[in-house]
Coordinates of C-alpha atoms in Angstrom, one line a residue:
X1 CA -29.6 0.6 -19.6
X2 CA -26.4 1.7 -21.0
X3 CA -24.4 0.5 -22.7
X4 CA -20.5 0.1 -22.2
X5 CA -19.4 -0.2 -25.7
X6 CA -21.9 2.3 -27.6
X7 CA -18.9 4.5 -28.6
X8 CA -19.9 7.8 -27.9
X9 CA -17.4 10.6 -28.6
X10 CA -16.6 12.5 -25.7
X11 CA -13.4 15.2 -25.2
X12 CA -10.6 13.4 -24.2
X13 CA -9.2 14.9 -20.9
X14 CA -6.3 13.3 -20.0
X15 CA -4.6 10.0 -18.8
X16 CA -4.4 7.2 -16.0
X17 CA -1.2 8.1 -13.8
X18 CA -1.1 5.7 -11.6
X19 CA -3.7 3.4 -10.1
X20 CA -3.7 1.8 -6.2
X21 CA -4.9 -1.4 -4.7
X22 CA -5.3 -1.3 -0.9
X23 CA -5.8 -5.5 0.1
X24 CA -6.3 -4.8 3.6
X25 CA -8.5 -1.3 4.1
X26 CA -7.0 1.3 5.6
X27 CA -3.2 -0.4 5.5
X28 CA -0.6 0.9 2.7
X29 CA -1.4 1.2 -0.5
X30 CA 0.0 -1.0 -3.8
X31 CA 0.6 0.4 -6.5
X32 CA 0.0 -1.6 -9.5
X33 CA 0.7 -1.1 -13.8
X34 CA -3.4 -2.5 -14.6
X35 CA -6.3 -4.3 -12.5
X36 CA -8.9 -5.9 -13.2
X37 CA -12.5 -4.1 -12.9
X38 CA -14.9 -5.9 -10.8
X39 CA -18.2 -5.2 -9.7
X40 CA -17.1 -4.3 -6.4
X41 CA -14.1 -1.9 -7.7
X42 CA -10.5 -3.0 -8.5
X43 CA -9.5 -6.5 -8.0
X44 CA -7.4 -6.5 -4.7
X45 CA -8.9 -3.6 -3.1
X46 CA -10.1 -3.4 0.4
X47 CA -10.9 -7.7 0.9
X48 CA -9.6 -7.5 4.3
X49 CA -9.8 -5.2 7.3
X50 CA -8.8 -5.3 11.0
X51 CA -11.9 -5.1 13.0
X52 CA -12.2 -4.7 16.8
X53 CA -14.7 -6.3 19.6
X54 CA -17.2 -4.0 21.1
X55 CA -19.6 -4.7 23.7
X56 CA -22.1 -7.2 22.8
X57 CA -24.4 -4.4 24.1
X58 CA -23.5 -2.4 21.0
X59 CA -24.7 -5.0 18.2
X60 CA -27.5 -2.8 15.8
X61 CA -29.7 -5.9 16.2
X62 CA -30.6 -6.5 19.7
X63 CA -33.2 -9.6 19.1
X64 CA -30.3 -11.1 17.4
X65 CA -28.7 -14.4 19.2
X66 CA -25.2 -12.8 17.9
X67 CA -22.7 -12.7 20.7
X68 CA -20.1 -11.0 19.1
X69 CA -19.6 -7.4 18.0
X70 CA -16.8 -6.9 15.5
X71 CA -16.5 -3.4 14.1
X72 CA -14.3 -2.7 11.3
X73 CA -11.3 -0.3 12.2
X74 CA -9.7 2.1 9.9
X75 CA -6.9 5.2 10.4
X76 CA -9.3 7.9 11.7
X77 CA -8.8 6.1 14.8
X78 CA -5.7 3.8 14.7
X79 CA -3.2 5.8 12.3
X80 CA 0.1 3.4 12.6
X81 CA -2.0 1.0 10.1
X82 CA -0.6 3.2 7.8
X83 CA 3.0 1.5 8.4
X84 CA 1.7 -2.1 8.0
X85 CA 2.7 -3.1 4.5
X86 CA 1.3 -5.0 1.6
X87 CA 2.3 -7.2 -1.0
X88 CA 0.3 -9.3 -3.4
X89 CA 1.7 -12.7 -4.6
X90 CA -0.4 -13.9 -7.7
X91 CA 0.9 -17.4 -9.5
X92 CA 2.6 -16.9 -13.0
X93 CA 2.1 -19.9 -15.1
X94 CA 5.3 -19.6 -16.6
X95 CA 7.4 -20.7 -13.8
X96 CA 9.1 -23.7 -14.1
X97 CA 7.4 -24.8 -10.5
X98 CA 3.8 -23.9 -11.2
X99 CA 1.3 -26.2 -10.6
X100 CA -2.5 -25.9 -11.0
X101 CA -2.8 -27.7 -7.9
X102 CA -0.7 -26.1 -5.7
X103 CA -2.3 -24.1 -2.7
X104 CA -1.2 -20.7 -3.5
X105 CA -2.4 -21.6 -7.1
X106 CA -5.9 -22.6 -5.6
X107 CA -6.2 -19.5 -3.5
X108 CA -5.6 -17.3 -6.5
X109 CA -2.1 -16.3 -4.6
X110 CA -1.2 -14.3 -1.6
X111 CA -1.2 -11.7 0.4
X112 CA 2.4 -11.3 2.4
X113 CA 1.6 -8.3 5.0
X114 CA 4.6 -6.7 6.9
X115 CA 4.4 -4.8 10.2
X116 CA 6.9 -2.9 12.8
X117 CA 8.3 -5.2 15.3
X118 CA 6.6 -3.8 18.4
X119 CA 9.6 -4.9 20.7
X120 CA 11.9 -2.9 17.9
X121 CA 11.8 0.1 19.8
X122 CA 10.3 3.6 19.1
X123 CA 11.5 3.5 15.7
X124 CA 9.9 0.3 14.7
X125 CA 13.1 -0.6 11.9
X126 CA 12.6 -4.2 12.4
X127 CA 9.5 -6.0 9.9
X128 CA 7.7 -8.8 10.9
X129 CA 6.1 -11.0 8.1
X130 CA 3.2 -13.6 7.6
X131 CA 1.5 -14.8 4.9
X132 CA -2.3 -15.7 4.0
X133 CA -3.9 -17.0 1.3
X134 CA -5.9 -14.3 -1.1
X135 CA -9.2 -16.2 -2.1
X136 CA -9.2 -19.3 0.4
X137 CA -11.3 -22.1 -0.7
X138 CA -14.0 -23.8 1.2
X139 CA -11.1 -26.8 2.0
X140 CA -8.6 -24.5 2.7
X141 CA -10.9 -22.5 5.2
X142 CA -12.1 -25.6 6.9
X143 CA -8.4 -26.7 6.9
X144 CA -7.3 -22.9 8.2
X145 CA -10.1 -22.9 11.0
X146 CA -11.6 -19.9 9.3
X147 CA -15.1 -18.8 10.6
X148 CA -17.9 -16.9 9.5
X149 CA -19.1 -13.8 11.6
X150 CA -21.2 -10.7 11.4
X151 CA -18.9 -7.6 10.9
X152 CA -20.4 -4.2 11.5
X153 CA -18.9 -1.8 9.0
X154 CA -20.8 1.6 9.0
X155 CA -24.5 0.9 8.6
X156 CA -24.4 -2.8 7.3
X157 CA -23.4 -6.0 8.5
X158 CA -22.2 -8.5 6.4
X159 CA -21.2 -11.9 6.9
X160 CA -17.6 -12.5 7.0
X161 CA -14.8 -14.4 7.6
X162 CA -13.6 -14.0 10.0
X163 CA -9.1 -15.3 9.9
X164 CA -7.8 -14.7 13.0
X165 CA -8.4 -12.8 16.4
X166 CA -6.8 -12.2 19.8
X167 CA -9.8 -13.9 20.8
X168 CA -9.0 -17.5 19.6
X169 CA -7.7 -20.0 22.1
X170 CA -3.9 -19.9 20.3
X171 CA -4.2 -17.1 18.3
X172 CA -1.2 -16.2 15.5
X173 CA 1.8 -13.7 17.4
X174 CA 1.5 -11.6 14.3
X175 CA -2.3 -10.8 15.4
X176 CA -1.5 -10.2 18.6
X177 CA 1.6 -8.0 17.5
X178 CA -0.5 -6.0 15.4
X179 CA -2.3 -5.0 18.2
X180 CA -0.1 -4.0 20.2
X181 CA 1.3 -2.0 17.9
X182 CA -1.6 0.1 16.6
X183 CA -2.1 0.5 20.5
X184 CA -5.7 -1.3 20.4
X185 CA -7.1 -2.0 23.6
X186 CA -9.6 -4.2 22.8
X187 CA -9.4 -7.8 20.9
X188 CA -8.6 -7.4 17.2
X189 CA -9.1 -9.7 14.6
X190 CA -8.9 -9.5 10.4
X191 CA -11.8 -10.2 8.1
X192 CA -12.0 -11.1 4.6
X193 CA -15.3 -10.2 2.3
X194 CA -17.0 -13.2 1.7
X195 CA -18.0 -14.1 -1.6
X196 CA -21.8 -13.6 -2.0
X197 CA -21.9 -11.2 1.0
X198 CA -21.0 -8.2 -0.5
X199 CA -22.3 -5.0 0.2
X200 CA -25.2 -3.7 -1.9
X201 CA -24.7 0.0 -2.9
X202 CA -27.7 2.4 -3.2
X203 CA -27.8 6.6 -2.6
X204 CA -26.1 8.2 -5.6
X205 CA -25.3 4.6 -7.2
X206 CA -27.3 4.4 -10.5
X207 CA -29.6 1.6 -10.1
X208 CA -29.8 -2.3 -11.3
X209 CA -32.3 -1.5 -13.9
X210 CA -29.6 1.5 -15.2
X211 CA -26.9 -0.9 -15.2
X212 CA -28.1 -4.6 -15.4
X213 CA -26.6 -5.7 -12.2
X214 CA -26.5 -4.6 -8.9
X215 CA -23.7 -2.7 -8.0
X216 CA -21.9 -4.0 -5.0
X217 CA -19.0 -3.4 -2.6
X218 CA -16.6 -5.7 -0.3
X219 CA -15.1 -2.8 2.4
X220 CA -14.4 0.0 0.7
X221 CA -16.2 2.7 2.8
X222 CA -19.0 2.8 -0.1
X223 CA -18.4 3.1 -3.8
X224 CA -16.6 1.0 -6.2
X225 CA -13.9 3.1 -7.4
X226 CA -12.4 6.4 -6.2
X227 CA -10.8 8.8 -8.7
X228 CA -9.0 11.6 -8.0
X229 CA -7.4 14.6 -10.4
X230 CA -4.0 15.0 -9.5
X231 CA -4.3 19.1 -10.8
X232 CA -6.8 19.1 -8.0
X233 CA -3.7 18.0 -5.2
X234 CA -1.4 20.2 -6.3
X235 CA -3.9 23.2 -6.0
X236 CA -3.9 22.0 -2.3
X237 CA -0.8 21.5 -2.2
X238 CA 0.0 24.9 -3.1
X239 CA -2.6 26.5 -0.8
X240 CA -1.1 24.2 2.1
X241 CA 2.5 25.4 1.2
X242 CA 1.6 28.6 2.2
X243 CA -0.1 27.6 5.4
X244 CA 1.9 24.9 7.0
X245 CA 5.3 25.2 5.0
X246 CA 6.7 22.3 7.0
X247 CA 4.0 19.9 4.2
X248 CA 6.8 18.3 1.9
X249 CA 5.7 15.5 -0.1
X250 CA 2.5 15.7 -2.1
X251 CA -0.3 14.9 -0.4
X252 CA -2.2 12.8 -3.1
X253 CA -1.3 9.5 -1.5
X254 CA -3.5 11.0 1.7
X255 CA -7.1 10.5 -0.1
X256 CA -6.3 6.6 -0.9
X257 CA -7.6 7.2 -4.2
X258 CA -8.0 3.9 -6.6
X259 CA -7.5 6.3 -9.6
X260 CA -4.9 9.4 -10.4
X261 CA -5.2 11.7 -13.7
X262 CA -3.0 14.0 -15.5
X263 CA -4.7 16.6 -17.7
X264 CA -8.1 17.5 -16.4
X265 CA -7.7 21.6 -14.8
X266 CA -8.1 21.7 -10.9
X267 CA -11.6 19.8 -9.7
X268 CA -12.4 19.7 -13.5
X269 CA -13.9 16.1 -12.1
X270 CA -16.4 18.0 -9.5
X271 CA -18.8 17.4 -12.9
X272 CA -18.0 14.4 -14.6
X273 CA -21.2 12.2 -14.4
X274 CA -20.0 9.7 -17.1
X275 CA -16.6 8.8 -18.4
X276 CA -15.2 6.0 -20.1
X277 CA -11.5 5.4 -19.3
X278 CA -9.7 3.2 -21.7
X279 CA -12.1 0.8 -23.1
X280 CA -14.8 0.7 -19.8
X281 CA -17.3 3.6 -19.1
X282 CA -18.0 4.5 -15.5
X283 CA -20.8 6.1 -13.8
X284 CA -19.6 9.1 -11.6
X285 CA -22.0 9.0 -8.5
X286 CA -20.9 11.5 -6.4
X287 CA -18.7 13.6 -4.4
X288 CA -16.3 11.9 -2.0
X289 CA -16.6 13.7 1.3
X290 CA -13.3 13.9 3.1
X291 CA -12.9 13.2 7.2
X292 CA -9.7 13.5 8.9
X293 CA -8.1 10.2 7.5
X294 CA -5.9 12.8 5.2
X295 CA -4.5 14.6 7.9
X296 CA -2.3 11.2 9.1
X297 CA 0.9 11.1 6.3
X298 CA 0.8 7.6 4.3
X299 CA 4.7 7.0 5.0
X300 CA 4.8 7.3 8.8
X301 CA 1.8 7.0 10.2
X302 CA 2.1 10.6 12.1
X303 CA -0.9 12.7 11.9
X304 CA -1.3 16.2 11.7
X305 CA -2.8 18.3 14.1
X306 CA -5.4 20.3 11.5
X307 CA -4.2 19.8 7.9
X308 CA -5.5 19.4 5.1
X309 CA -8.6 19.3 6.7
X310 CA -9.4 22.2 8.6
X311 CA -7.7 23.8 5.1
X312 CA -9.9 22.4 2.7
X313 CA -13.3 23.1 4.6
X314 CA -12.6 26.6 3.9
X315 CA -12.9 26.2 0.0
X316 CA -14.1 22.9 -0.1
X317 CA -17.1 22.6 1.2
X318 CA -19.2 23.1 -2.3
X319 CA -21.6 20.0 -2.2
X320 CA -25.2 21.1 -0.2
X321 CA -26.0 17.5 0.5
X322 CA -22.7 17.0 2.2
X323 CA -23.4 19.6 4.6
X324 CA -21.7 22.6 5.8
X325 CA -18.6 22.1 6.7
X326 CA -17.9 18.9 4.7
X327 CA -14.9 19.2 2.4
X328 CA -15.3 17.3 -0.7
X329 CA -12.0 15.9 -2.8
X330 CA -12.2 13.1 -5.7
X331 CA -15.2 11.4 -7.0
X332 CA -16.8 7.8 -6.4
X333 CA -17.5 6.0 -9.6
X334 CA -19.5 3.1 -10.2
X335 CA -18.5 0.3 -13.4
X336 CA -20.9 0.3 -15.8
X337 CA -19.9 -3.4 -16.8
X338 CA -19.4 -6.7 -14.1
X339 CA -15.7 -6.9 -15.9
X340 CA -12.9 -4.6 -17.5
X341 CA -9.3 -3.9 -17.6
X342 CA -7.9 -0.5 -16.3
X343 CA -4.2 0.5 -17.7
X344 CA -1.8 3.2 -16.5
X345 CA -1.8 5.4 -19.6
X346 CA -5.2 4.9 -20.8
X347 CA -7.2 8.1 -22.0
X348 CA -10.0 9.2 -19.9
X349 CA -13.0 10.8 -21.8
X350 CA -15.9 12.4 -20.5
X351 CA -19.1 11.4 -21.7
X352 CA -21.5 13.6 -19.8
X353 CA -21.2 16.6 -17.3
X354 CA -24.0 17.8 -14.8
X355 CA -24.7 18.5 -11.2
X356 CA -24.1 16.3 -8.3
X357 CA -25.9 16.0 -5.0
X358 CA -24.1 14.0 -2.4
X359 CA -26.6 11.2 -0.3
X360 CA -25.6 10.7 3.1
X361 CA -25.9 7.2 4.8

């Protein structure tokens, strides 16, 4: 088993830039200064996600008595999530109104989510806003009407609960809003992980005897952490300049990356297989295979035809177990330790360098 705080000297390769949060998956990112390390990645990332009723016919378990079907919903199929935006409320002691007791206080804060005003027109100016507490409490999720449900996301399916849906006898406007905006035809609804139904994480992850716990995930797709050279972007962005000049903005904020770097050269991270950034070390696990989610621009929603994708398969397709015609971009990481503290500015240092292999689901 390793351990976090044996201080082995590695090269020192650059720095945090800028680290993101993304509460509900799939909706705009936060930006955020530090965040806590968890098990299951960055404290506020990826706890809720819209999911949409299939069929009952569709459930993986057909002996099951389920009767409901909710699969989680992301970009690659409803891009205007990318306009619904996030904040996170978390209480500050200080303030001459805190109160221990308090509900916000109880529920560990907030998360205030705004969306386009379907009836605002094709320009969607006009925000909607509603509010919902971050870590409900078994009270406050009795007292909410909250309800526990199996939630298909990729292979697994977790319990969890479930806040509100289209489906409930009076359900909130803002759900049905939502809806209607993304353009889903089907009833939606928004989950929350719930605690001690987290996803277990197995293929490239090391293992619980390496690390001393099992490493776990709420609903990011299936790492931890995802870290992402920023040298590497602007080698695609180059590249992409001179095939679609109309590509303004960077397109780092396309991969929905936890992590940015300065330093490291271009896809200098393809070989990192340890690193300890700051004072936590990380195991690299593998390549992060890239689908069309980048195509669709993280400011409006609008999604490209082809690019980056169809761009980056022609250079990036450089893992074998990926498979031909897989572009890879960024790196999934696994904490070494249960707990750490991750700091725009903090030094990145590679511990160990090898070969990776990617494991498919």
């Amino acid at each position: 088993m390793w351990h976090p705080y044996q201080r082995k000297q590695g090269p020192v390769v650059g720095l945090v830039n800028s680290l993101y949060v993304h509460p509900i998956k799939s909706c705009r990112a936060v930006r955020v200064e530090e965040a806590e390390v968890l098990r299951t990645g960055l404290k506020y990332d990826r706890n809720f996600t819209f999911a949409e009723l299939l069929d009952p016919e569709g459930i993986p378990d057909m002996n099951s008595s389920e009767s409901t079907n909710w699969k989680f919903v992301t970009q690659r199929k409803y891009r205007l999530l990318a306009n619904v935006r996030l904040e996170i409320w978390v209480p500050d002691p200080e303030s001459p109104d805190y109160s221990p007791d308090q509900a916000n206080v109880i529920s560990e804060g907030i998360l205030r989510v705004r969306y386009p005003d379907p009836k605002s027109g094709s320009r969607n100016t006009a925000f909607k806003m509603f509010d919902i507490p971050y870590s409900p409490t078994e009270d406050q999720v009795s007292e909410m009407g909250y309800t526990m449900e199996k939630l298909t996301i990729w292979k697994d399916r977790p319990d969890a609960l479930l806040i509100a849906s289209t489906t409930n006898a009076s359900p909130p406007e803002w759900i049905k809003e939502i809806q209607t905006y993304i353009r889903c035809l089907k009833p939606l609804a928004l989950f929350r992980v719930a605690a001690g139904h987290e996803r277990q994480v197995f293929r490239n992850a090391p293992s619980k005897e390496q690390l001393g716990y099992q490493s776990v995930v709420g609903f990011v797709d299936a790492y931890p952490l995802h870290i992402l050279g920023l040298s590497s972007v602007a080698d695609l962005d180059q590249k992409l300049a001179s095939v679609v000049p109309e590509f303004k903005e960077s397109s780092a904020l396309r991969f929905r990356a936890n992590i940015y770097c300065d330093g490291p050269e271009a896809y200098a991270e393809d070989s990192w297989k340890r690193i300890r950034i700051g004072q936590s070390v990380y195991y690299v696990a593998c390549r992060t295979t890239r689908c069309e989610l980048p195509n669709t621009n993280q400011w409006t929603g609008v999604k490209h035809g082809s690019q980056p994708s169809k761009l980056m398969k022609t250079y990036r397709n450089i893992d074998e177990g990926a498979g031909d015609g897989k572009a890879c971009m960024g790196m999934q990481m696994v904490p070494v330790t249960e707990w750490g503290i991750i700091k725009v500015g903090d030094e990145i240092e590679v511990l160990e360098t090898g070969a990776h292999y990617y494991i498919k689901q």
